[in-house]
């Protein structure tokens, strides 16, 4: 998808983010807070509390991810931050640290329904590579799904599909389950 423009989520782009995520916060009120909170914190905060928590991050100057724009409308999102921003990853068998390297993590990809299957996820991952490299990151990591079937329902595809990560140049470093992998892109 060559016709996308990208921008970090900042207060200037908050309304575009809200429109992309819609009233449901992308999926069941997540607002891309799932990996930023431990399980005990996440469940009671779904919905408005998660939206407010993401907004507070943005208002504090954090840049929790990148929006992809097509013809001025946000059509895609990739959550990308230093791994420390995602405490739930340390509790995950699939995403536990691979080694002691400092990494940035991609935890979520969300694409507007009408733009799915058009290469938006690959474009978002490539944008994340560039944005993280520009900020001095050395390794970008993801935890994609390895589909058992030809397609995965969108609600379950939020970590991204391994095919998109491979198309963006990531390599598989570990496969700790039949359906999930740990992939990396070396930025140096």
XYZ file of C-alpha atoms in Angstrom:
188
model
C 0.000 0.000 0.000
C 2.006 2.958 -1.280
C -0.581 5.671 -0.740
C -0.364 5.904 3.048
C 1.042 8.677 5.191
C 2.129 7.973 8.770
C 2.227 9.911 12.012
C 2.843 9.135 15.668
C -0.317 9.302 17.728
C -0.143 12.693 19.407
C -2.830 15.007 20.784
C -3.060 16.538 17.278
C -4.167 13.162 15.878
C -6.384 12.028 18.760
C -9.668 12.626 16.924
C -8.445 10.559 13.949
C -7.520 7.750 16.347
C -10.975 7.893 17.957
C -12.695 7.755 14.561
C -10.595 4.758 13.505
C -11.259 2.854 16.733
C -14.957 3.770 16.794
C -17.393 3.516 19.673
C -16.159 0.026 20.594
C -12.543 1.117 21.048
C -11.424 -1.182 18.201
C -12.420 -4.347 20.046
C -14.497 -4.668 23.208
C -13.299 -1.392 24.659
C -9.603 -2.212 24.432
C -8.370 1.153 23.111
C -5.017 -0.628 22.683
C -4.465 -0.864 26.434
C -4.457 -4.694 26.631
C -0.659 -5.074 26.793
C -0.141 -1.835 28.713
C -2.038 -3.180 31.739
C -1.846 -6.396 33.712
C -4.899 -8.674 33.464
C -6.314 -7.606 36.828
C -6.164 -3.956 35.736
C -7.375 -4.432 32.178
C -10.696 -6.216 32.609
C -12.395 -3.670 34.885
C -11.174 -0.804 32.714
C -12.507 -1.875 29.325
C -14.390 0.828 27.512
C -14.321 4.426 28.651
C -11.615 3.898 31.277
C -9.248 2.433 28.682
C -10.022 5.276 26.289
C -9.251 7.777 29.036
C -6.034 5.913 29.941
C -4.824 5.988 26.329
C -5.756 9.651 26.052
C -3.808 10.386 29.252
C -0.730 8.692 27.766
C -0.999 10.856 24.681
C -1.617 14.031 26.682
C 1.538 13.301 28.752
C 3.510 13.284 25.505
C 3.893 9.539 25.066
C 3.674 8.397 21.472
C 2.132 4.931 21.901
C 1.885 4.043 18.240
C 1.589 5.099 14.642
C -1.472 5.938 12.578
C -1.620 5.236 8.860
C -3.637 7.732 6.799
C -5.182 7.252 3.366
C -6.632 10.337 1.710
C -6.604 12.162 5.039
C -8.447 9.449 7.007
C -6.848 7.182 9.584
C -7.137 3.644 8.215
C -4.598 1.763 10.310
C -2.815 1.658 13.639
C 0.282 -0.067 14.972
C 1.028 -0.022 18.694
C 4.789 0.315 19.074
C 6.797 1.371 22.124
C 9.774 0.228 24.134
C 8.990 -3.185 25.625
C 8.854 -1.718 29.158
C 5.599 0.032 28.205
C 3.907 -3.378 27.973
C 4.025 -5.133 31.377
C 1.724 -7.923 30.215
C 4.419 -9.184 27.826
C 6.529 -10.347 30.758
C 3.661 -12.573 31.910
C 3.251 -14.159 28.469
C 4.725 -17.550 27.597
C 4.770 -16.524 23.928
C 6.253 -13.050 24.395
C 8.596 -13.593 27.321
C 12.009 -12.032 26.685
C 14.093 -13.846 24.084
C 17.357 -12.466 25.497
C 18.546 -9.450 27.481
C 18.606 -7.042 24.522
C 16.665 -3.763 24.751
C 13.789 -4.020 22.299
C 10.817 -2.063 21.071
C 7.622 -4.104 20.729
C 4.766 -4.182 18.246
C 1.767 -5.446 20.190
C -1.212 -4.566 18.028
C -2.220 -3.851 14.456
C -5.679 -2.524 13.673
C -6.903 -1.826 10.144
C -10.237 -0.281 9.134
C -12.569 -2.940 7.754
C -12.678 -1.478 4.239
C -8.855 -1.411 4.040
C -8.129 -4.979 5.146
C -6.267 -7.341 2.813
C -4.680 -4.429 0.956
C -1.213 -4.451 2.516
C -1.914 -1.874 5.222
C -0.445 -4.057 7.992
C 2.819 -4.512 6.085
C 2.967 -0.762 5.416
C 2.363 -0.025 9.112
C 5.135 -2.426 10.127
C 7.546 -0.810 7.681
C 6.597 2.598 9.074
C 7.231 1.305 12.601
C 10.702 0.144 11.520
C 11.549 3.638 10.266
C 10.058 5.470 13.227
C 11.813 3.269 15.801
C 15.139 3.460 13.986
C 14.880 7.268 13.932
C 14.465 7.168 17.731
C 17.592 5.097 18.235
C 15.925 1.714 18.653
C 18.118 -1.247 17.771
C 15.655 -4.154 17.712
C 11.942 -4.231 16.903
C 10.022 -7.272 18.071
C 6.531 -8.647 17.403
C 4.425 -11.588 18.568
C 2.281 -12.526 15.557
C -0.232 -15.244 14.961
C 0.587 -18.263 12.827
C -2.831 -19.088 11.352
C -3.959 -22.713 11.333
C -6.448 -21.870 8.575
C -6.364 -19.525 5.601
C -7.950 -16.700 7.536
C -8.186 -15.498 11.094
C -11.217 -13.542 12.305
C -10.133 -9.891 12.624
C -10.954 -9.804 16.333
C -8.237 -12.420 16.933
C -5.680 -10.973 14.504
C -4.716 -7.933 16.593
C -1.120 -9.153 17.222
C -0.696 -9.283 13.442
C -0.166 -12.241 11.152
C 3.242 -13.780 10.687
C 2.957 -13.341 6.911
C 2.747 -9.537 7.321
C 5.769 -9.479 9.619
C 7.793 -11.630 7.231
C 6.752 -9.438 4.274
C 8.053 -6.417 6.230
C 11.429 -8.137 6.753
C 11.100 -9.561 10.272
C 12.677 -12.945 11.026
C 11.304 -15.604 13.336
C 13.442 -16.032 16.483
C 11.232 -18.331 18.546
C 8.006 -20.240 18.254
C 6.763 -20.999 21.729
C 3.350 -22.227 20.686
C 1.788 -23.816 17.635
C 0.012 -20.598 16.699
C 2.317 -17.790 17.881
C 5.871 -16.678 17.139
C 8.359 -14.128 18.375
C 9.809 -12.185 15.431
C 12.476 -9.501 15.206
C 13.799 -6.859 12.901
C 17.362 -5.678 13.537
C 17.574 -1.928 13.001
C 21.365 -1.622 13.028
